Coordinates of N, CA, C and O in Angstrom, one line a residue:
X766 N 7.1 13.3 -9.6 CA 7.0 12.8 -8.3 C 7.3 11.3 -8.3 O 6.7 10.6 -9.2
X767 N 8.1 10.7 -7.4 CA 8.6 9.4 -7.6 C 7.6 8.5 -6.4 O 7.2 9.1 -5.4
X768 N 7.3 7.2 -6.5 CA 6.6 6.8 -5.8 C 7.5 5.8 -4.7 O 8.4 5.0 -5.0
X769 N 7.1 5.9 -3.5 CA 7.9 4.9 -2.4 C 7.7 3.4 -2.4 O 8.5 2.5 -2.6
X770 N 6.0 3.5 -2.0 CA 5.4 2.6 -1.7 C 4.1 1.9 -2.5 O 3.0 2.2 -2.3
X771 N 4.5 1.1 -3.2 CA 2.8 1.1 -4.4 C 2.5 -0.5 -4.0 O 3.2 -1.5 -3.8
X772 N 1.0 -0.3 -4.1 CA 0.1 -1.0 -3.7 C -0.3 -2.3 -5.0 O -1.3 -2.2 -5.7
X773 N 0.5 -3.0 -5.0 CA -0.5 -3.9 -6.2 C -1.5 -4.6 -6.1 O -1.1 -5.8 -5.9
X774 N -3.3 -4.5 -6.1 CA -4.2 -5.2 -6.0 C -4.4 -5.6 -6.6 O -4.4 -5.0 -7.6
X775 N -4.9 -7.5 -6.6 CA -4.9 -7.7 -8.0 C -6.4 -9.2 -7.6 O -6.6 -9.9 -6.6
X776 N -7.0 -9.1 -9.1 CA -8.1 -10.4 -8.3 C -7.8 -11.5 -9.1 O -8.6 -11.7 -10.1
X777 N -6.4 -12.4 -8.8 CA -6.0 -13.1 -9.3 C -6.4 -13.9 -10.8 O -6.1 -15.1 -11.1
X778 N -7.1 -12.8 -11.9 CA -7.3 -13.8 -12.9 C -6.3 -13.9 -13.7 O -5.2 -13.9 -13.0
X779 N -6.2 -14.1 -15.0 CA -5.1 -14.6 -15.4 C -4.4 -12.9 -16.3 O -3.4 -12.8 -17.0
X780 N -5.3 -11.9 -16.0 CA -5.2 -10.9 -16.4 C -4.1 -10.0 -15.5 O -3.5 -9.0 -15.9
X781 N -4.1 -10.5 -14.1 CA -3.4 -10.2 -13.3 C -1.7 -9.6 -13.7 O -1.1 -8.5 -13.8
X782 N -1.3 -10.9 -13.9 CA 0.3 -10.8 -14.7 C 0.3 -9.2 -15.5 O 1.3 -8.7 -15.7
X783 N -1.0 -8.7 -16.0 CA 0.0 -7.5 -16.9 C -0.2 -6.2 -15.9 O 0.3 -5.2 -16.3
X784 N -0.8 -6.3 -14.9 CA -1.3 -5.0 -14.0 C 0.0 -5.5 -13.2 O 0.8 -4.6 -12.9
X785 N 0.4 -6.6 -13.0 CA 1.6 -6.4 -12.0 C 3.0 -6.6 -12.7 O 4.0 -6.7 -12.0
X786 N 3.0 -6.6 -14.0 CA 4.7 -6.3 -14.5 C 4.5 -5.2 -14.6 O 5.6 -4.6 -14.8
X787 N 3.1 -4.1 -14.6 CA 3.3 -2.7 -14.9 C 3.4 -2.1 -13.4 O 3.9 -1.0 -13.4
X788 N 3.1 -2.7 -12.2 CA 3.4 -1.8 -11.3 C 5.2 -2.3 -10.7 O 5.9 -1.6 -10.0
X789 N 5.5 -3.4 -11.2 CA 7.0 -3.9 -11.1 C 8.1 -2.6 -11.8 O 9.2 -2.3 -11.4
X790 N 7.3 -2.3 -12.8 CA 8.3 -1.5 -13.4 C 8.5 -0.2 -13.0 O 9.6 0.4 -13.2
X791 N 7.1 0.2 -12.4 CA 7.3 1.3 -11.5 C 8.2 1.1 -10.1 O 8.7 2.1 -9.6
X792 N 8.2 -0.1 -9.7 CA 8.9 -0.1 -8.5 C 10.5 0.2 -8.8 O 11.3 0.9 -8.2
X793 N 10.6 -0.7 -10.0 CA 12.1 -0.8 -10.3 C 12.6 0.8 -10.8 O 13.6 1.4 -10.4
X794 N 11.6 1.2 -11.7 CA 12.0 2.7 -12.1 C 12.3 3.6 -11.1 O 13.2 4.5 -11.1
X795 N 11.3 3.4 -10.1 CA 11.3 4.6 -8.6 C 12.0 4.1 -7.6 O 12.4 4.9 -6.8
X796 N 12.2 3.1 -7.5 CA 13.2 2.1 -6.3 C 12.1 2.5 -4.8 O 12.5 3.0 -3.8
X797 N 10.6 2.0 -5.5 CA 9.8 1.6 -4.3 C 9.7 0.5 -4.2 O 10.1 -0.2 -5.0
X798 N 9.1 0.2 -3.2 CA 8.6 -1.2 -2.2 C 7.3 -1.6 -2.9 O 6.6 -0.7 -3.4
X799 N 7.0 -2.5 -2.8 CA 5.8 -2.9 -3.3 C 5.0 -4.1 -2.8 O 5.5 -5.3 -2.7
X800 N 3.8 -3.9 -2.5 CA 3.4 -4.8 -1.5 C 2.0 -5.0 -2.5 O 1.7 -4.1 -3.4
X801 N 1.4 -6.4 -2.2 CA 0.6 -7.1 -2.8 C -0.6 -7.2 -1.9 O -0.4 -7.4 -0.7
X802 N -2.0 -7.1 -2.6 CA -3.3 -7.5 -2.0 C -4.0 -7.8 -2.7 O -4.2 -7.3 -3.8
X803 N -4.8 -8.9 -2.1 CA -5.9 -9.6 -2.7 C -7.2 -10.0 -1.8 O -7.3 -10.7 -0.8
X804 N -8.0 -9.3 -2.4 CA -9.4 -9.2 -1.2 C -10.5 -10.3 -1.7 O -11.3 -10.2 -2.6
X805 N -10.3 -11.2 -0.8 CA -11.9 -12.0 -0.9 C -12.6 -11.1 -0.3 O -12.4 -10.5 0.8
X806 N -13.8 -11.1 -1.5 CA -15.1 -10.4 -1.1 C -15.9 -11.8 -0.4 O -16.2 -12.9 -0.8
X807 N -16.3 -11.0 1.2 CA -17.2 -11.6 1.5 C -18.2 -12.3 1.1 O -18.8 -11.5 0.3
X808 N -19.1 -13.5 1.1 CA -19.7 -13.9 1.1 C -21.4 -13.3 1.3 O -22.5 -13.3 0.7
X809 N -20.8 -12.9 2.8 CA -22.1 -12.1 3.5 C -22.4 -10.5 2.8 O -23.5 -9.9 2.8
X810 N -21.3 -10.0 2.3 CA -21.3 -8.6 1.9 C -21.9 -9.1 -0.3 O -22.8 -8.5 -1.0
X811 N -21.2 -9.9 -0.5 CA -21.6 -9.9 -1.7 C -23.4 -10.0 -1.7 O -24.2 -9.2 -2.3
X812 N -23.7 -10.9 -0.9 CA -25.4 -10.9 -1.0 C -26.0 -9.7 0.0 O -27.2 -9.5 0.2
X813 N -25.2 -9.1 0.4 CA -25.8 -7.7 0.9 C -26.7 -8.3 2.4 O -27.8 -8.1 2.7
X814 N -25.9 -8.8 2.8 CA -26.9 -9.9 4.1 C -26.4 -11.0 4.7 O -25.3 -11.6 4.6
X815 N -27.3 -11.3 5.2 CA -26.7 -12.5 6.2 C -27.0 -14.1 5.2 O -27.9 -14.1 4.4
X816 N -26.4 -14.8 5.4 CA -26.5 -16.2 4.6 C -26.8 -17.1 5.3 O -26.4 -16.9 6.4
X817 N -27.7 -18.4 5.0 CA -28.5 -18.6 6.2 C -28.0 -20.0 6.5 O -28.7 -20.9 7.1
X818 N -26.4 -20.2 6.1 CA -25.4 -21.4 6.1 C -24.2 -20.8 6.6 O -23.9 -19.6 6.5
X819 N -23.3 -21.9 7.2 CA -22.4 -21.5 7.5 C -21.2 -22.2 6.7 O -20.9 -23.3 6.4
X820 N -20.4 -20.6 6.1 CA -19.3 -20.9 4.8 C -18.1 -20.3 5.1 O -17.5 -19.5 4.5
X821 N -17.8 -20.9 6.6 CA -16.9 -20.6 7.2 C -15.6 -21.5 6.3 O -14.5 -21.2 6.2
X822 N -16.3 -22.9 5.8 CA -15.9 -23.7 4.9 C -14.8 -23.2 3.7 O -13.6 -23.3 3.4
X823 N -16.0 -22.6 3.0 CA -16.1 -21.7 1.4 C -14.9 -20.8 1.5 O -13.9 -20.9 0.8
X824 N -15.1 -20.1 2.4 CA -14.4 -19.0 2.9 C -12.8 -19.4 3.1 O -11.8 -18.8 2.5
X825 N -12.7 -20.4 3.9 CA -11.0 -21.4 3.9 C -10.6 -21.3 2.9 O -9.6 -20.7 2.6
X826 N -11.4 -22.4 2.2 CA -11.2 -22.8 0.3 C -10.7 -21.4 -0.2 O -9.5 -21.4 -0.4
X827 N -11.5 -20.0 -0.5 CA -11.4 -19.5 -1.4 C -10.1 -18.5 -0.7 O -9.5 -17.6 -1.4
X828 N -9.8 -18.6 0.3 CA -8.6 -18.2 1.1 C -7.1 -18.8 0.8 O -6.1 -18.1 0.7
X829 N -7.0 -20.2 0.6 CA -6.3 -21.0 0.4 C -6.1 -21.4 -1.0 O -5.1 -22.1 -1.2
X830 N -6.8 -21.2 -1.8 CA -6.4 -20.7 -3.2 C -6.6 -19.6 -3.7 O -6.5 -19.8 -4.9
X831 N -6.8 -18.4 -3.4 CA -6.2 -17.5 -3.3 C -4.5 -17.1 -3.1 O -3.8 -16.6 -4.0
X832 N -3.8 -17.6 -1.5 CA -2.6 -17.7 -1.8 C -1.4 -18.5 -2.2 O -0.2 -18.4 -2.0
X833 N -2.2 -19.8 -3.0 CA -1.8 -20.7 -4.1 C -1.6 -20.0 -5.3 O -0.5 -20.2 -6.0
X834 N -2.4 -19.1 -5.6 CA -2.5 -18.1 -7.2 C -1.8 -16.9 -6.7 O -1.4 -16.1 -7.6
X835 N -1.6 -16.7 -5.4 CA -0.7 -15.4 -5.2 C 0.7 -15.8 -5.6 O 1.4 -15.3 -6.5
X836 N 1.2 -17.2 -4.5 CA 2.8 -17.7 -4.9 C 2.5 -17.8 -6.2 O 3.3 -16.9 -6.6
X837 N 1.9 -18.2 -7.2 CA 2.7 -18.5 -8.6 C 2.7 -17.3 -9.1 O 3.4 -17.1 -10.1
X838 N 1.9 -16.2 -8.7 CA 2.4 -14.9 -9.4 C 3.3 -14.3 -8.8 O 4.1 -13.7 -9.4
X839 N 3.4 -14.5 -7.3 CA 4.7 -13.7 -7.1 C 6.5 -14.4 -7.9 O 7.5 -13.8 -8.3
X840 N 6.3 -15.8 -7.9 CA 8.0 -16.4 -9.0 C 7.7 -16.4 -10.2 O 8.4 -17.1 -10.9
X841 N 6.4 -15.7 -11.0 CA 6.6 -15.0 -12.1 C 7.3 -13.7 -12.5 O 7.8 -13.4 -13.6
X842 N 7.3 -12.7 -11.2 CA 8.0 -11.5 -11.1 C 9.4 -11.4 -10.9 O 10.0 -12.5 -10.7
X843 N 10.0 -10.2 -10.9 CA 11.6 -9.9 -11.1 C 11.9 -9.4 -9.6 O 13.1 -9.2 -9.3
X844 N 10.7 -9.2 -8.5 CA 11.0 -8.3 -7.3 C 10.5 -9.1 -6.4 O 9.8 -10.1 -6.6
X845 N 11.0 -8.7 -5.2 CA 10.0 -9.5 -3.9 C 9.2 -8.2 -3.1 O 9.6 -7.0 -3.1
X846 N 8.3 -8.7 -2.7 CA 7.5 -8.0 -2.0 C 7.6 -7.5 -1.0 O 7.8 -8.5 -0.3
X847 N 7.5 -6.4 -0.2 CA 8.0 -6.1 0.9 C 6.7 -7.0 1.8 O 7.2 -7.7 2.8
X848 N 5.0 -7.2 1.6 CA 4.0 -7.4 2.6 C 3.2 -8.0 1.3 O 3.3 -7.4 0.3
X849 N 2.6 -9.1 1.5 CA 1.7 -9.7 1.1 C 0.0 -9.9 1.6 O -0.2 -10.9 2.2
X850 N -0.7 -9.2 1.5 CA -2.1 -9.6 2.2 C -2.9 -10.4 1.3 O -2.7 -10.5 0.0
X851 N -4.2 -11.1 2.6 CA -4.9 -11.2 1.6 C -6.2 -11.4 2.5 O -6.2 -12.3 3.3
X852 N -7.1 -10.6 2.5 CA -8.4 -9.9 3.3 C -9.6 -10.0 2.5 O -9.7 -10.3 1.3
X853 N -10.5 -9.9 3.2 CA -11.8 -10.4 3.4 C -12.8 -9.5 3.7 O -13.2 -9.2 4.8
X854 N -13.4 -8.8 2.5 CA -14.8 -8.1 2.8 C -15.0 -7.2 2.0 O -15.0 -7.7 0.9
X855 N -15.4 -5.7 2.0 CA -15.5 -5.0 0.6 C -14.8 -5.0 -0.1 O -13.8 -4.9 0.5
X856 N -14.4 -4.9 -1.9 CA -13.1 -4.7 -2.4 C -12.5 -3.5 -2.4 O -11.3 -3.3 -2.4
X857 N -13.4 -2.8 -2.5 CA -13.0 -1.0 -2.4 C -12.5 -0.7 -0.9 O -11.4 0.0 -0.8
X858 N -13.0 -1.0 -0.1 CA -12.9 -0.5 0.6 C -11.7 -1.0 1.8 O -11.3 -0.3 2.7
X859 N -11.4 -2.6 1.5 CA -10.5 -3.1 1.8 C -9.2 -2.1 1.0 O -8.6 -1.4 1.8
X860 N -8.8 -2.1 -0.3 CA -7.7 -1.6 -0.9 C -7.7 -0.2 0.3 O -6.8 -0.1 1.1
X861 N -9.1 0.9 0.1 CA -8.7 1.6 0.5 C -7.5 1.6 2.6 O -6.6 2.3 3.0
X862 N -8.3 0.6 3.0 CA -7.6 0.5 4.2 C -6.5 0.1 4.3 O -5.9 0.7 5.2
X863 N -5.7 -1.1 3.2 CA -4.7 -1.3 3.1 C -3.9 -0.4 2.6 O -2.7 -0.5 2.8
X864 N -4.3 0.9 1.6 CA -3.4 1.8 1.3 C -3.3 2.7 2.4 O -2.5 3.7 2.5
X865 N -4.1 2.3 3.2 CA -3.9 4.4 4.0 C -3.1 2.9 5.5 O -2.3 3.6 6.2
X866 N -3.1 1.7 6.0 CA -2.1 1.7 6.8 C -1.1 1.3 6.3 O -0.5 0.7 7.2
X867 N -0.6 1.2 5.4 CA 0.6 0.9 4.5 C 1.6 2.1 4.2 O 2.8 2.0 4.1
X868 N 0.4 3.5 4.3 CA 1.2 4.2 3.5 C 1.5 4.1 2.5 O 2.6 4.4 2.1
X869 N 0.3 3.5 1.3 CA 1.0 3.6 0.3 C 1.0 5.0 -0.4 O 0.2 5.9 0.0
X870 N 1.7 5.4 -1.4 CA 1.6 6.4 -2.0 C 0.8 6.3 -3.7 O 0.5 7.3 -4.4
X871 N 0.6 4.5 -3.9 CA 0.3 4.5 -5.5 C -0.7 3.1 -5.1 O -0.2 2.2 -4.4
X872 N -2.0 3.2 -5.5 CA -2.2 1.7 -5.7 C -2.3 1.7 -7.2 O -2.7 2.7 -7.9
X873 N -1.9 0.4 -7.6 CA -2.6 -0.4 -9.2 C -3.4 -1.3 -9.0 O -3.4 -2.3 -8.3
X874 N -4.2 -0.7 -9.9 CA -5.4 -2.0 -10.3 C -5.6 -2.7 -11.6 O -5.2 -1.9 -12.5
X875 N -6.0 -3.7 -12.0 CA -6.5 -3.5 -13.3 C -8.0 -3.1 -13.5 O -8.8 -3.0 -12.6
X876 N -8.2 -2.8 -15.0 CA -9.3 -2.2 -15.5 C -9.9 -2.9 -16.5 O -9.4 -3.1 -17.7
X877 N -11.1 -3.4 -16.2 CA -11.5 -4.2 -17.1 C -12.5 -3.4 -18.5 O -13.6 -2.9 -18.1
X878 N -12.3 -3.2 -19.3 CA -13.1 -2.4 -19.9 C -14.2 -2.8 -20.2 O -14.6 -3.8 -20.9
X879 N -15.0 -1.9 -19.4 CA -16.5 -2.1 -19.4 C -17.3 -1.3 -20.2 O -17.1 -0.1 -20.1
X880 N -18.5 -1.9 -21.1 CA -19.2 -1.1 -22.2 C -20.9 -1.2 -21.7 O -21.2 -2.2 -21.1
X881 N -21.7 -0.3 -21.8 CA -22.5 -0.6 -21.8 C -23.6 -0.1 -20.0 O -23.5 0.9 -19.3
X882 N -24.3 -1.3 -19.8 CA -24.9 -1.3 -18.3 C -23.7 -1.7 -17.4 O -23.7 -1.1 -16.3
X883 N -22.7 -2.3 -17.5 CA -21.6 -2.7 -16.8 C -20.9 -1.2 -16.1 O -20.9 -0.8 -14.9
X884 N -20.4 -0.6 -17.3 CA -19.8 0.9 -17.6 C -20.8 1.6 -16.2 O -20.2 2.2 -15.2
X885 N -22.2 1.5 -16.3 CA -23.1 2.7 -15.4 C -23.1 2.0 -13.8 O -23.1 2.6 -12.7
X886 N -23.2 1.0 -14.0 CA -23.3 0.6 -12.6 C -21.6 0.6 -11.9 O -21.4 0.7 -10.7
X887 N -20.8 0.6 -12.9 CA -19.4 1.5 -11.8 C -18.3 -0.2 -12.5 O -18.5 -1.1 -13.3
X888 N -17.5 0.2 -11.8 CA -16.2 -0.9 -11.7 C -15.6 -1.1 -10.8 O -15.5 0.0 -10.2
X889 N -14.9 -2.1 -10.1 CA -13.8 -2.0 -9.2 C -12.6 -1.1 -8.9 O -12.2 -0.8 -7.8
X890 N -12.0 -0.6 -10.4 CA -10.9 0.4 -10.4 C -11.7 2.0 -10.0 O -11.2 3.0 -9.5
X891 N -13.0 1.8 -10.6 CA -13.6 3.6 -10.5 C -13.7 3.8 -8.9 O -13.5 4.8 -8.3
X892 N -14.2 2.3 -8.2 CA -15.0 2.3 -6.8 C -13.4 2.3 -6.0 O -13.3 2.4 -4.8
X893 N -12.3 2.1 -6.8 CA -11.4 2.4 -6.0 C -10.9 4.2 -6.1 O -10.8 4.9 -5.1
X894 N -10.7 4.4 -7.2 CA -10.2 5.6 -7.6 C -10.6 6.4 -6.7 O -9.8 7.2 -6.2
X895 N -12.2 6.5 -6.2 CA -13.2 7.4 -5.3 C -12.8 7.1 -4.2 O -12.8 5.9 -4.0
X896 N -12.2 7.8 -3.2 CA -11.9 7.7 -1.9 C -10.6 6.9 -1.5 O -10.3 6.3 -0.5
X897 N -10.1 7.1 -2.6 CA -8.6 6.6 -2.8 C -7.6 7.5 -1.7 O -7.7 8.7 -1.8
X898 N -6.6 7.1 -0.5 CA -5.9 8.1 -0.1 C -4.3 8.1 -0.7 O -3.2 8.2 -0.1
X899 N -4.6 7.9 -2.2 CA -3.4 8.2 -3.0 C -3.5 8.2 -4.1 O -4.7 7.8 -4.4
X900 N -2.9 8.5 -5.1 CA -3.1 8.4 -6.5 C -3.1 6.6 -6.6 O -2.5 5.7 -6.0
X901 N -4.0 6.7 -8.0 CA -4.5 5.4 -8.2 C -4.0 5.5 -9.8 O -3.9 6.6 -10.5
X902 N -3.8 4.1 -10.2 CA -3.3 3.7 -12.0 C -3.9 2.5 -11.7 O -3.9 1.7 -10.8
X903 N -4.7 2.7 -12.9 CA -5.6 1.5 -13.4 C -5.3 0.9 -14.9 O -5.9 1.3 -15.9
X904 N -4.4 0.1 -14.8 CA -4.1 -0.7 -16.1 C -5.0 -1.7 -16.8 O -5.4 -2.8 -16.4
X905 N -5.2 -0.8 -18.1 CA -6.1 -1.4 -19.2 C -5.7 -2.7 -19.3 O -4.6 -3.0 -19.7
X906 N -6.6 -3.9 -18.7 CA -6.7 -5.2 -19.2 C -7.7 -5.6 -20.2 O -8.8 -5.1 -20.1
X907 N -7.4 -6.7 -21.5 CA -8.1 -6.9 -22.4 C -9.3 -8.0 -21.4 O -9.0 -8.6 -20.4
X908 N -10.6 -7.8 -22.2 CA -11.8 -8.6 -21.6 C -11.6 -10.2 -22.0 O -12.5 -11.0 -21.6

């Protein structure tokens, strides 16, 4: 099964670069489109509540470098992007919405290998894999 449309999410660390030459090469192998997302997690959702400041501020900043760290990874790549996002609120559950109006057919994530209490309380790639509306590839990144 060849893929059309693959989803690269990525949380810009420096680990990023190897989850997205591996979904490049899928693009290039299958001659899909590939579109890019990066989700600021809310502020208000990270503390599970309301915040009793307003970081409407914070929120700018971590918006605006975000797609400072997106450009230099996208003219590290061989491809251009068909769609670029970059959204604000659950991580799971953002990817999930951007795959299902996208249409995507693949997202990639990376996978941070987690040992231990980390491993039980879940991951970003597992909390995506669950309720994924497509097949999901989670590329092993070193810790």
């Amino acid at each position: 099964m060849l893929y059309n449309r693959i989803l690269l999410a990525v949380d810009l660390t420096d680990e990023s670069i190897k989850v997205a030459h591996k979904a490049v090469a899928l693009c290039q192998g299958a001659g899909a489109e590939l579109i890019m997302l990066h989700v600021i997690e809310s502020l208000n959702y990270a503390y599970t509540g309301d915040v009793p400041i307003d970081i409407t501020n914070i929120q700018d900043q971590l918006k605006e470098t975000a797609q400072e760290r997106i450009s230099i990874l996208e003219a590290q790549l061989d491809i251009p992007f068909t769609e670029t996002f970059i959204t604000q609120g659950g991580i799971e559950s953002e990817i999930h919405r951007i795959a299902e109006e996208q249409k995507a057919d693949l997202i990639v994530v990376g996978s941070h290998c987690r040992h231990g209490l980390a491993l039980l309380l879940g991951s970003t790639s597992n909390g995506v894999l669950h309720g994924a509306p497509c097949d999901v590839l989670a590329v092993k990144v070193s810790p």
